mmCIF file of C-alpha atoms and ligand atoms in Angstrom:
data_model
loop_
_atom_site.group_PDB
_atom_site.id
_atom_site.type_symbol
_atom_site.label_atom_id
_atom_site.label_comp_id
_atom_site.label_asym_id
_atom_site.label_seq_id
_atom_site.Cartn_x
_atom_site.Cartn_y
_atom_site.Cartn_z
ATOM 1 C CA MET A 1 51.972 6.062 27.989
ATOM 2 C CA PHE A 2 52.266 5.951 31.756
ATOM 3 C CA TRP A 3 55.795 4.620 31.657
ATOM 4 C CA SER A 4 57.084 6.987 29.006
ATOM 5 C CA ASN A 5 58.486 9.648 31.355
ATOM 6 C CA LYS A 6 61.193 9.372 33.948
ATOM 7 C CA THR A 7 58.647 10.605 36.505
ATOM 8 C CA SER A 8 56.530 7.530 36.099
ATOM 9 C CA ILE A 9 53.797 5.988 38.199
ATOM 10 C CA TYR A 10 56.490 3.577 39.295
ATOM 11 C CA SER A 11 58.761 6.270 40.757
ATOM 12 C CA LEU A 12 55.883 8.233 42.313
ATOM 13 C CA VAL A 13 53.784 5.412 43.723
ATOM 14 C CA ALA A 14 55.221 1.921 43.361
ATOM 15 C CA ARG A 15 58.860 2.542 44.284
ATOM 16 C CA PRO A 16 58.150 4.261 47.641
ATOM 17 C CA LEU A 17 55.960 1.285 48.573
ATOM 18 C CA ILE A 18 58.345 -1.367 47.282
ATOM 19 C CA PHE A 19 61.322 0.322 48.991
ATOM 20 C CA LYS A 20 59.519 0.016 52.341
ATOM 21 C CA LEU A 21 60.294 -3.706 52.048
ATOM 22 C CA PRO A 22 63.814 -4.977 52.677
ATOM 23 C CA PRO A 23 65.665 -5.432 49.340
ATOM 24 C CA GLU A 24 65.308 -9.207 49.135
ATOM 25 C CA GLY A 25 61.624 -8.993 50.127
ATOM 26 C CA ALA A 26 61.103 -6.357 47.442
ATOM 27 C CA HIS A 27 62.776 -8.643 44.937
ATOM 28 C CA LYS A 28 60.463 -11.509 45.857
ATOM 29 C CA ALA A 29 57.463 -9.165 45.536
ATOM 30 C CA SER A 30 58.556 -8.079 42.046
ATOM 31 C CA GLU A 31 59.075 -11.721 41.069
ATOM 32 C CA ILE A 32 55.519 -12.466 42.160
ATOM 33 C CA ALA A 33 54.213 -9.457 40.226
ATOM 34 C CA LEU A 34 56.208 -10.425 37.137
ATOM 35 C CA SER A 35 54.886 -13.992 37.394
ATOM 36 C CA LEU A 36 51.240 -12.910 37.106
ATOM 37 C CA PRO A 37 50.066 -14.666 33.969
ATOM 38 C CA GLY A 38 49.142 -12.515 31.013
ATOM 39 C CA VAL A 39 49.642 -9.105 32.677
ATOM 40 C CA TRP A 40 52.959 -8.212 31.082
ATOM 41 C CA ASN A 41 51.916 -9.209 27.552
ATOM 42 C CA VAL A 42 50.051 -5.900 27.532
ATOM 43 C CA PHE A 43 53.396 -4.088 27.453
ATOM 44 C CA ARG A 44 54.650 -5.891 24.374
ATOM 45 C CA PRO A 45 53.232 -3.593 21.664
ATOM 46 C CA PHE A 46 54.494 -0.474 23.495
ATOM 47 C CA ASN A 47 57.910 -1.601 24.656
ATOM 48 C CA GLY A 48 59.874 0.203 21.960
ATOM 49 C CA ALA A 49 61.746 -2.954 20.970
ATOM 50 C CA HIS A 50 60.024 -3.399 17.607
ATOM 51 C CA ASN A 51 61.805 -0.651 15.713
ATOM 52 C CA SER A 52 64.094 -2.328 13.168
ATOM 53 C CA LYS A 53 66.687 0.440 13.729
ATOM 54 C CA LEU A 54 67.484 -1.198 17.079
ATOM 55 C CA SER A 55 68.150 -4.661 15.604
ATOM 56 C CA THR A 56 71.474 -5.854 16.885
ATOM 57 C CA ASP A 57 73.939 -8.603 16.116
ATOM 58 C CA LEU A 58 75.677 -9.916 19.215
ATOM 59 C CA ALA A 59 78.324 -12.461 18.210
ATOM 60 C CA GLY A 60 75.871 -13.904 15.671
ATOM 61 C CA ILE A 61 72.814 -13.679 17.957
ATOM 62 C CA SER A 62 70.079 -11.501 16.407
ATOM 63 C CA LEU A 63 68.424 -9.286 18.993
ATOM 64 C CA PRO A 64 65.599 -6.755 18.603
ATOM 65 C CA THR A 65 67.457 -4.203 20.766
ATOM 66 C CA PRO A 66 70.923 -4.050 22.306
ATOM 67 C CA VAL A 67 69.518 -3.440 25.817
ATOM 68 C CA GLY A 68 69.558 -6.589 27.957
ATOM 69 C CA LEU A 69 68.913 -7.542 31.547
ATOM 70 C CA ALA A 70 72.095 -8.483 33.430
ATOM 71 C CA ALA A 71 72.669 -11.703 35.342
ATOM 72 C CA GLY A 72 71.371 -11.986 38.893
ATOM 73 C CA PHE A 73 67.882 -10.516 38.556
ATOM 74 C CA ASP A 74 66.233 -13.714 37.313
ATOM 75 C CA LYS A 75 68.512 -16.224 38.964
ATOM 76 C CA ASP A 76 66.193 -19.195 38.547
ATOM 77 C CA PHE A 77 64.496 -18.300 35.226
ATOM 78 C CA LYS A 78 61.149 -17.524 36.811
ATOM 79 C CA VAL A 79 60.192 -14.395 34.868
ATOM 80 C CA VAL A 80 61.994 -14.515 31.508
ATOM 81 C CA GLY A 81 58.820 -14.042 29.421
ATOM 82 C CA SER A 82 57.542 -11.024 31.365
ATOM 83 C CA VAL A 83 60.885 -9.303 31.380
ATOM 84 C CA LEU A 84 61.229 -9.674 27.609
ATOM 85 C CA ASN A 85 57.746 -8.193 27.216
ATOM 86 C CA LEU A 86 58.971 -5.045 28.997
ATOM 87 C CA GLY A 87 61.323 -4.314 26.101
ATOM 88 C CA PHE A 88 64.617 -5.962 26.951
ATOM 89 C CA GLY A 89 66.296 -7.372 23.860
ATOM 90 C CA PHE A 90 67.645 -10.279 25.889
ATOM 91 C CA VAL A 91 67.674 -11.658 29.389
ATOM 92 C CA THR A 92 70.717 -13.071 31.112
ATOM 93 C CA GLY A 93 69.388 -15.624 33.584
ATOM 94 C CA GLY A 94 71.309 -17.185 36.463
ATOM 95 C CA THR A 95 74.026 -17.366 37.628
ATOM 96 C CA VAL A 96 73.370 -21.110 37.576
ATOM 97 C CA THR A 97 75.555 -23.462 39.603
ATOM 98 C CA LEU A 98 75.497 -27.248 39.473
ATOM 99 C CA SER A 99 73.902 -27.655 42.912
ATOM 100 C CA SER A 100 71.443 -25.439 44.725
ATOM 101 C CA ARG A 101 73.098 -22.966 47.103
ATOM 102 C CA PRO A 102 71.808 -20.990 50.075
ATOM 103 C CA GLY A 103 74.153 -18.063 49.414
ATOM 104 C CA ASN A 104 75.838 -15.944 52.092
ATOM 105 C CA PRO A 105 74.313 -14.860 55.435
ATOM 106 C CA LYS A 106 71.884 -11.903 55.478
ATOM 107 C CA PRO A 107 71.853 -8.932 55.282
ATOM 108 C CA ARG A 108 73.371 -9.375 51.860
ATOM 109 C CA VAL A 109 71.678 -6.710 49.705
ATOM 110 C CA VAL A 110 71.741 -3.032 50.698
ATOM 111 C CA ARG A 111 70.236 -0.056 48.865
ATOM 112 C CA LEU A 112 72.203 3.181 48.536
ATOM 113 C CA PRO A 113 69.371 5.405 47.231
ATOM 114 C CA ASP A 114 71.430 8.628 47.270
ATOM 115 C CA GLN A 115 73.734 7.069 44.717
ATOM 116 C CA SER A 116 71.130 4.991 42.820
ATOM 117 C CA ALA A 117 73.308 2.037 43.763
ATOM 118 C CA LEU A 118 73.186 -1.323 45.511
ATOM 119 C CA MET A 119 75.695 -3.398 47.415
ATOM 120 C CA ASN A 120 75.293 -7.154 47.450
ATOM 121 C CA SER A 121 77.090 -10.143 48.886
ATOM 122 C CA LEU A 122 74.537 -12.745 47.781
ATOM 123 C CA GLY A 123 77.043 -15.448 46.803
ATOM 124 C CA PHE A 124 74.830 -17.224 44.232
ATOM 125 C CA PRO A 125 71.762 -18.301 46.177
ATOM 126 C CA GLY A 126 69.898 -20.391 43.655
ATOM 127 C CA GLN A 127 68.030 -23.590 42.990
ATOM 128 C CA GLY A 128 70.784 -25.155 40.912
ATOM 129 C CA LEU A 129 71.103 -26.637 37.445
ATOM 130 C CA GLU A 130 68.178 -29.115 37.453
ATOM 131 C CA ALA A 131 65.642 -26.433 38.356
ATOM 132 C CA ALA A 132 67.132 -24.030 35.798
ATOM 133 C CA VAL A 133 66.910 -26.608 33.010
ATOM 134 C CA ARG A 134 63.314 -27.435 33.945
ATOM 135 C CA ARG A 135 62.259 -23.779 33.796
ATOM 136 C CA LEU A 136 64.256 -23.016 30.658
ATOM 137 C CA GLY A 137 62.308 -25.805 28.965
ATOM 138 C CA LYS A 138 59.201 -23.626 29.287
ATOM 139 C CA TYR A 139 60.796 -20.781 27.352
ATOM 140 C CA ARG A 140 61.640 -22.568 24.121
ATOM 141 C CA LYS A 141 59.939 -19.837 22.073
ATOM 142 C CA GLN A 142 62.117 -17.195 23.707
ATOM 143 C CA ARG A 143 65.282 -19.266 23.509
ATOM 144 C CA ASP A 144 66.897 -16.920 20.951
ATOM 145 C CA ARG A 145 66.869 -14.116 23.508
ATOM 146 C CA ILE A 146 68.171 -15.931 26.575
ATOM 147 C CA LEU A 147 71.759 -15.941 27.795
ATOM 148 C CA VAL A 148 72.510 -18.347 30.627
ATOM 149 C CA SER A 149 75.100 -17.301 33.181
ATOM 150 C CA ILE A 150 76.979 -20.275 34.624
ATOM 151 C CA ALA A 151 79.649 -20.609 37.295
ATOM 152 C CA GLY A 152 81.408 -23.077 39.522
ATOM 153 C CA THR A 153 84.674 -23.624 41.293
ATOM 154 C CA ILE A 154 85.615 -26.847 39.499
ATOM 155 C CA GLU A 155 85.932 -27.195 35.724
ATOM 156 C CA ASP A 156 83.719 -30.317 35.495
ATOM 157 C CA GLU A 157 80.813 -28.549 37.197
ATOM 158 C CA ILE A 158 80.984 -25.683 34.734
ATOM 159 C CA VAL A 159 81.210 -28.019 31.732
ATOM 160 C CA GLU A 160 78.109 -29.845 33.009
ATOM 161 C CA CYS A 161 76.250 -26.513 33.288
ATOM 162 C CA LEU A 162 77.252 -25.697 29.693
ATOM 163 C CA HIS A 163 76.120 -29.071 28.326
ATOM 164 C CA ARG A 164 72.741 -28.967 30.021
ATOM 165 C CA THR A 165 71.793 -25.340 29.395
ATOM 166 C CA GLN A 166 73.151 -24.578 25.925
ATOM 167 C CA PRO A 167 70.381 -26.426 24.029
ATOM 168 C CA LEU A 168 67.964 -24.043 25.736
ATOM 169 C CA ALA A 169 69.841 -20.761 25.248
ATOM 170 C CA ALA A 170 71.079 -18.328 22.603
ATOM 171 C CA GLY A 171 74.386 -17.955 24.414
ATOM 172 C CA ILE A 172 76.292 -18.855 27.560
ATOM 173 C CA GLU A 173 77.946 -16.360 29.895
ATOM 174 C CA LEU A 174 80.728 -17.773 32.027
ATOM 175 C CA ASN A 175 80.894 -15.887 35.316
ATOM 176 C CA ILE A 176 84.396 -15.882 36.792
ATOM 177 C CA SER A 177 83.921 -12.525 38.391
ATOM 178 C CA SER A 178 81.420 -12.447 41.249
ATOM 179 C CA PRO A 179 83.262 -10.870 44.189
ATOM 180 C CA ASN A 180 81.024 -12.795 46.606
ATOM 181 C CA THR A 181 81.871 -16.410 45.967
ATOM 182 C CA THR A 182 85.001 -17.885 47.389
ATOM 183 C CA GLY A 183 86.667 -20.121 44.862
ATOM 184 C CA LEU A 184 85.847 -18.255 41.644
ATOM 185 C CA ARG A 185 89.187 -16.470 41.818
ATOM 186 C CA ILE A 186 91.015 -19.636 40.774
ATOM 187 C CA PHE A 187 89.990 -18.697 37.243
ATOM 188 C CA HIS A 188 91.795 -15.371 37.563
ATOM 189 C CA GLU A 189 94.931 -17.403 36.997
ATOM 190 C CA PRO A 190 95.431 -17.118 33.212
ATOM 191 C CA ALA A 191 96.577 -20.726 32.626
ATOM 192 C CA ARG A 192 93.608 -22.112 34.561
ATOM 193 C CA LEU A 193 91.227 -19.798 32.709
ATOM 194 C CA ARG A 194 92.669 -20.813 29.360
ATOM 195 C CA GLY A 195 92.232 -24.510 30.154
ATOM 196 C CA LEU A 196 88.642 -23.972 31.234
ATOM 197 C CA ILE A 197 87.712 -21.900 28.203
ATOM 198 C CA GLU A 198 89.405 -24.194 25.709
ATOM 199 C CA GLY A 199 87.367 -27.081 27.141
ATOM 200 C CA LEU A 200 84.137 -25.085 26.914
ATOM 201 C CA VAL A 201 84.851 -23.763 23.430
ATOM 202 C CA ALA A 202 85.440 -27.301 22.148
ATOM 203 C CA ASP A 203 81.956 -28.311 23.325
ATOM 204 C CA ARG A 204 79.982 -25.151 22.784
ATOM 205 C CA LEU A 205 77.049 -25.038 20.377
ATOM 206 C CA VAL A 206 76.153 -21.386 20.991
ATOM 207 C CA PRO A 207 78.278 -18.242 21.493
ATOM 208 C CA LEU A 208 80.289 -18.224 24.710
ATOM 209 C CA PHE A 209 80.888 -15.016 26.664
ATOM 210 C CA VAL A 210 83.138 -14.486 29.676
ATOM 211 C CA LYS A 211 82.107 -11.945 32.298
ATOM 212 C CA LEU A 212 85.185 -10.179 33.582
ATOM 213 C CA PRO A 213 85.879 -8.655 36.968
ATOM 214 C CA PRO A 214 86.182 -4.845 36.849
ATOM 215 C CA TRP A 215 89.493 -3.037 37.002
ATOM 216 C CA PRO A 216 89.635 0.112 39.041
ATOM 217 C CA ARG A 217 92.242 2.648 38.048
ATOM 218 C CA ASP A 218 95.293 1.175 39.758
ATOM 219 C CA THR A 219 97.493 -0.186 37.019
ATOM 220 C CA ASP A 220 98.429 -3.616 38.434
ATOM 221 C CA ASN A 221 94.832 -4.620 38.619
ATOM 222 C CA ARG A 222 94.140 -3.233 35.179
ATOM 223 C CA ARG A 223 97.001 -5.198 33.666
ATOM 224 C CA GLU A 224 95.892 -8.371 35.437
ATOM 225 C CA MET A 225 92.300 -8.075 34.249
ATOM 226 C CA LEU A 226 93.260 -7.186 30.697
ATOM 227 C CA LYS A 227 95.456 -10.283 30.711
ATOM 228 C CA LEU A 228 92.319 -12.282 31.522
ATOM 229 C CA ALA A 229 90.486 -10.626 28.641
ATOM 230 C CA GLU A 230 93.369 -11.413 26.308
ATOM 231 C CA THR A 231 93.544 -15.026 27.533
ATOM 232 C CA ALA A 232 89.804 -15.510 27.049
ATOM 233 C CA VAL A 233 89.910 -14.155 23.497
ATOM 234 C CA ASP A 234 92.994 -16.220 22.630
ATOM 235 C CA ALA A 235 91.269 -19.310 23.966
ATOM 236 C CA GLY A 236 88.390 -18.685 21.566
ATOM 237 C CA VAL A 237 85.495 -16.987 23.399
ATOM 238 C CA ASP A 238 82.952 -15.207 21.233
ATOM 239 C CA GLY A 239 82.490 -12.274 23.558
ATOM 240 C CA LEU A 240 83.374 -10.508 26.806
ATOM 241 C CA VAL A 241 81.041 -8.968 29.356
ATOM 242 C CA VAL A 242 82.623 -5.898 30.930
ATOM 243 C CA ALA A 243 82.094 -6.124 33.869
ATOM 244 C CA ASN A 244 80.760 -7.476 37.154
ATOM 245 C CA THR A 245 80.106 -5.490 40.363
ATOM 246 C CA HIS A 246 82.981 -3.525 41.920
ATOM 247 C CA PRO A 247 84.363 -4.973 45.170
ATOM 248 C CA VAL A 248 83.492 -2.905 48.272
ATOM 249 C CA GLU A 249 83.849 -3.314 52.004
ATOM 250 C CA SER A 250 80.866 -2.456 54.179
ATOM 251 C CA ARG A 251 79.673 -3.244 57.671
ATOM 252 C CA LEU A 252 76.111 -3.040 56.367
ATOM 253 C CA LEU A 253 76.660 -6.423 54.737
ATOM 254 C CA GLN A 254 76.910 -9.415 57.060
ATOM 255 C CA ALA A 255 79.849 -10.695 55.021
ATOM 256 C CA GLY A 256 81.672 -7.367 55.536
ATOM 257 C CA ARG A 257 82.227 -6.999 51.823
ATOM 258 C CA GLY A 258 80.433 -7.391 48.538
ATOM 259 C CA GLY A 259 79.905 -5.842 45.125
ATOM 260 C CA LEU A 260 78.804 -2.306 44.298
ATOM 261 C CA SER A 261 76.457 -1.795 41.341
ATOM 262 C CA GLY A 262 74.525 1.064 39.784
ATOM 263 C CA ALA A 263 75.197 4.682 38.864
ATOM 264 C CA PRO A 264 78.713 5.068 40.385
ATOM 265 C CA LEU A 265 79.997 2.398 37.989
ATOM 266 C CA PHE A 266 79.170 4.076 34.711
ATOM 267 C CA GLU A 267 82.314 6.148 34.154
ATOM 268 C CA HIS A 268 84.471 3.067 34.877
ATOM 269 C CA THR A 269 82.419 0.985 32.472
ATOM 270 C CA GLU A 270 83.096 3.443 29.686
ATOM 271 C CA LEU A 271 86.851 3.435 30.366
ATOM 272 C CA MET A 272 86.938 -0.369 30.579
ATOM 273 C CA ILE A 273 85.106 -0.739 27.258
ATOM 274 C CA ALA A 274 87.687 1.521 25.630
ATOM 275 C CA ASP A 275 90.489 -0.628 27.125
ATOM 276 C CA VAL A 276 88.946 -3.895 25.969
ATOM 277 C CA GLN A 277 88.038 -2.577 22.545
ATOM 278 C CA ALA A 278 91.654 -1.510 21.990
ATOM 279 C CA LEU A 279 92.770 -4.974 23.041
ATOM 280 C CA VAL A 280 90.381 -7.245 21.160
ATOM 281 C CA GLN A 281 89.964 -5.112 18.040
ATOM 282 C CA GLY A 282 86.875 -6.890 16.811
ATOM 283 C CA GLN A 283 88.046 -10.454 17.563
ATOM 284 C CA ALA A 284 85.273 -10.801 20.183
ATOM 285 C CA ALA A 285 81.988 -9.037 20.796
ATOM 286 C CA ILE A 286 81.697 -6.813 23.872
ATOM 287 C CA ILE A 287 78.720 -6.497 26.198
ATOM 288 C CA ALA A 288 78.989 -3.422 28.442
ATOM 289 C CA CYS A 289 77.592 -3.694 31.957
ATOM 290 C CA GLY A 290 77.753 -1.353 34.939
ATOM 291 C CA GLY A 291 75.759 1.751 35.786
ATOM 292 C CA VAL A 292 73.719 1.934 32.573
ATOM 293 C CA SER A 293 70.420 3.779 33.058
ATOM 294 C CA THR A 294 69.768 5.962 29.995
ATOM 295 C CA ALA A 295 69.746 5.832 26.200
ATOM 296 C CA GLU A 296 72.682 8.249 26.258
ATOM 297 C CA HIS A 297 74.664 5.696 28.279
ATOM 298 C CA VAL A 298 73.786 3.004 25.764
ATOM 299 C CA TRP A 299 74.835 5.293 22.933
ATOM 300 C CA GLN A 300 78.193 6.077 24.570
ATOM 301 C CA LEU A 301 78.981 2.409 25.179
ATOM 302 C CA LEU A 302 77.990 1.324 21.669
ATOM 303 C CA ALA A 303 80.081 4.168 20.278
ATOM 304 C CA SER A 304 83.026 2.928 22.381
ATOM 305 C CA GLY A 305 82.877 -0.539 20.860
ATOM 306 C CA ALA A 306 80.196 -2.523 22.704
ATOM 307 C CA SER A 307 77.668 -4.521 20.675
ATOM 308 C CA ALA A 308 75.104 -4.645 23.476
ATOM 309 C CA VAL A 309 74.605 -3.551 27.085
ATOM 310 C CA GLN A 310 73.213 -5.165 30.207
ATOM 311 C CA LEU A 311 71.689 -3.403 33.183
ATOM 312 C CA TYR A 312 70.350 -4.430 36.550
ATOM 313 C CA THR A 313 70.417 -1.775 39.292
ATOM 314 C CA SER A 314 68.755 0.996 37.274
ATOM 315 C CA PHE A 315 65.864 -1.434 36.634
ATOM 316 C CA ILE A 316 65.381 -1.658 40.416
ATOM 317 C CA TYR A 317 65.364 2.131 40.759
ATOM 318 C CA GLU A 318 63.478 3.061 37.582
ATOM 319 C CA GLY A 319 61.018 0.188 37.322
ATOM 320 C CA PRO A 320 59.416 -1.825 34.540
ATOM 321 C CA GLY A 321 59.127 1.089 32.105
ATOM 322 C CA LEU A 322 62.889 1.562 31.875
ATOM 323 C CA PRO A 323 63.731 -0.685 28.892
ATOM 324 C CA SER A 324 60.884 0.829 26.894
ATOM 325 C CA ARG A 325 62.053 4.374 27.704
ATOM 326 C CA ILE A 326 65.628 3.565 26.716
ATOM 327 C CA ASN A 327 64.568 1.917 23.439
ATOM 328 C CA ARG A 328 62.393 4.850 22.431
ATOM 329 C CA ARG A 329 64.911 7.487 23.348
ATOM 330 C CA LEU A 330 67.696 5.629 21.568
ATOM 331 C CA VAL A 331 65.632 5.685 18.375
ATOM 332 C CA LYS A 332 64.989 9.400 18.905
ATOM 333 C CA LEU A 333 68.712 10.102 19.270
ATOM 334 C CA MET A 334 69.458 8.021 16.169
ATOM 335 C CA ASP A 335 66.824 9.930 14.205
ATOM 336 C CA MET A 336 68.391 13.226 15.281
ATOM 337 C CA GLU A 337 71.726 12.072 13.885
ATOM 338 C CA GLY A 338 70.232 10.430 10.780
ATOM 339 C CA ILE A 339 71.514 6.993 11.852
ATOM 340 C CA ASP A 340 69.553 3.936 10.695
ATOM 341 C CA THR A 341 71.248 1.118 12.571
ATOM 342 C CA VAL A 342 72.796 0.802 16.027
ATOM 343 C CA ALA A 343 75.954 -0.625 14.470
ATOM 344 C CA ASP A 344 76.582 2.830 12.945
ATOM 345 C CA ILE A 345 76.479 4.745 16.241
ATOM 346 C CA THR A 346 79.685 6.741 16.766
ATOM 347 C CA GLY A 347 80.786 9.818 18.679
ATOM 348 C CA PRO A 348 78.935 11.462 21.564
ATOM 349 C CA PRO A 349 75.134 11.313 21.715
ATOM 350 C CA PRO A 350 73.307 14.399 20.414
ATOM 351 C CA ASP A 351 72.250 16.850 23.092
ATOM 352 C CA VAL A 352 68.460 16.854 22.816
ATOM 353 C CA LYS A 353 65.661 17.290 25.344
HETATM 354 C C1 FMN B 1 71.554 -8.128 43.688
HETATM 355 C C2 FMN B 1 72.520 -8.448 42.572
HETATM 356 C C3 FMN B 1 72.760 -9.778 42.234
HETATM 357 C C4 FMN B 1 73.652 -10.088 41.207
HETATM 358 N N1 FMN B 1 73.866 -11.391 40.872
HETATM 359 C C5 FMN B 1 74.697 -11.680 39.844
HETATM 360 C C6 FMN B 1 74.893 -13.019 39.430
HETATM 361 O O1 FMN B 1 74.293 -13.966 39.949
HETATM 362 N N2 FMN B 1 75.768 -13.239 38.408
HETATM 363 C C7 FMN B 1 76.434 -12.238 37.774
HETATM 364 O O2 FMN B 1 77.208 -12.491 36.842
HETATM 365 N N3 FMN B 1 76.239 -10.955 38.123
HETATM 366 C C8 FMN B 1 75.385 -10.661 39.136
HETATM 367 N N4 FMN B 1 75.188 -9.369 39.482
HETATM 368 C C9 FMN B 1 75.940 -8.306 38.774
HETATM 369 C C10 FMN B 1 75.125 -7.713 37.618
HETATM 370 O O3 FMN B 1 74.853 -8.677 36.635
HETATM 371 C C11 FMN B 1 75.905 -6.541 36.982
HETATM 372 O O4 FMN B 1 77.132 -7.043 36.485
HETATM 373 C C12 FMN B 1 76.205 -5.436 37.970
HETATM 374 O O5 FMN B 1 75.133 -5.238 38.846
HETATM 375 C C13 FMN B 1 76.539 -4.118 37.264
HETATM 376 O O6 FMN B 1 75.445 -3.680 36.505
HETATM 377 P P1 FMN B 1 74.402 -2.574 37.045
HETATM 378 O O7 FMN B 1 75.203 -1.403 37.523
HETATM 379 O O8 FMN B 1 73.543 -2.257 35.854
HETATM 380 O O9 FMN B 1 73.635 -3.208 38.142
HETATM 381 C C14 FMN B 1 74.308 -9.042 40.506
HETATM 382 C C15 FMN B 1 74.026 -7.711 40.837
HETATM 383 C C16 FMN B 1 73.142 -7.407 41.846
HETATM 384 C C17 FMN B 1 72.871 -5.963 42.169
#
């Protein structure tokens, strides 16, 4: 299959062309390509997501594979169906805010190809809740595989986003962690976070996840972020997403700072999952996010306590064949170890070509 090797048609032909466009232009072009009716259905039989060994339970949500698309790629739910056809087990759409937003001034997405990374300071450009609800209505058949990321700077706005989107989703992901939106940090205050989550939990009809900010190695920050994790679990969330982009400063971004994503994050993600796993001890599901690009990464994060993973930046670099490649390789690794279900993955991945 043309997308079955890392050296794919995408990396040889499509990526050099797409990367000639500025990042946001390239994103628009891929949205147009992914919106072409019918085209991506062709991938469905070959996307590697049909092997029952990959079936995953995420806080009560049944998924065909633990590999999901992270929030921010499909902000306005334009390409959910196509992306699922590529082999993702679930799509996290949004982040949705109550009103439409222009986002921050450009340039606000920068590629760092040497590191297989991106920096962004988008600040939630999006069409807002009404548009999201309208589009989600078209994906009722895929509802069981859609998480909706919601955010706001006032509790009432977030509650409204929950009420309107949860009938159309398998789960809700509360984003308190984008480094690019002034105002989200109010929910880094544990009492405020607890109040918000308790209100959401009382009204929720589907599992609720909270996406945490990352904690680099300095201990104050680590303690502060783990306190947020503890608060969220105490307040009754069903799961934690660990974590959002890592704050960076850069003159390449008009805003002067933003979030780093992609390969440099992976080792931190693994350490953070170990931290959170030790803290929650099974009281909440964990979704690992940050720098994931291979089946071995998925294996390591599942072995460390995650129930599922999300990725974004590696999809930009590796193209539409990536979820299929990861699914297939994960099955191969499981076969090597004689493991029949992803829930049984432990220890390091086997070293196979
Ligand atoms: C361009 C871009 C936009 C993003 N937008 C959002 C967003 O709207 N909401 C959110 O929770 N995370 C957003 N993220 C963060 C990703 O969901 C993810 O947490 C992060 O990129 C780390 O994963 P990765 O290394 O696989 O990309 C965005 C990331 C990128 C690169």
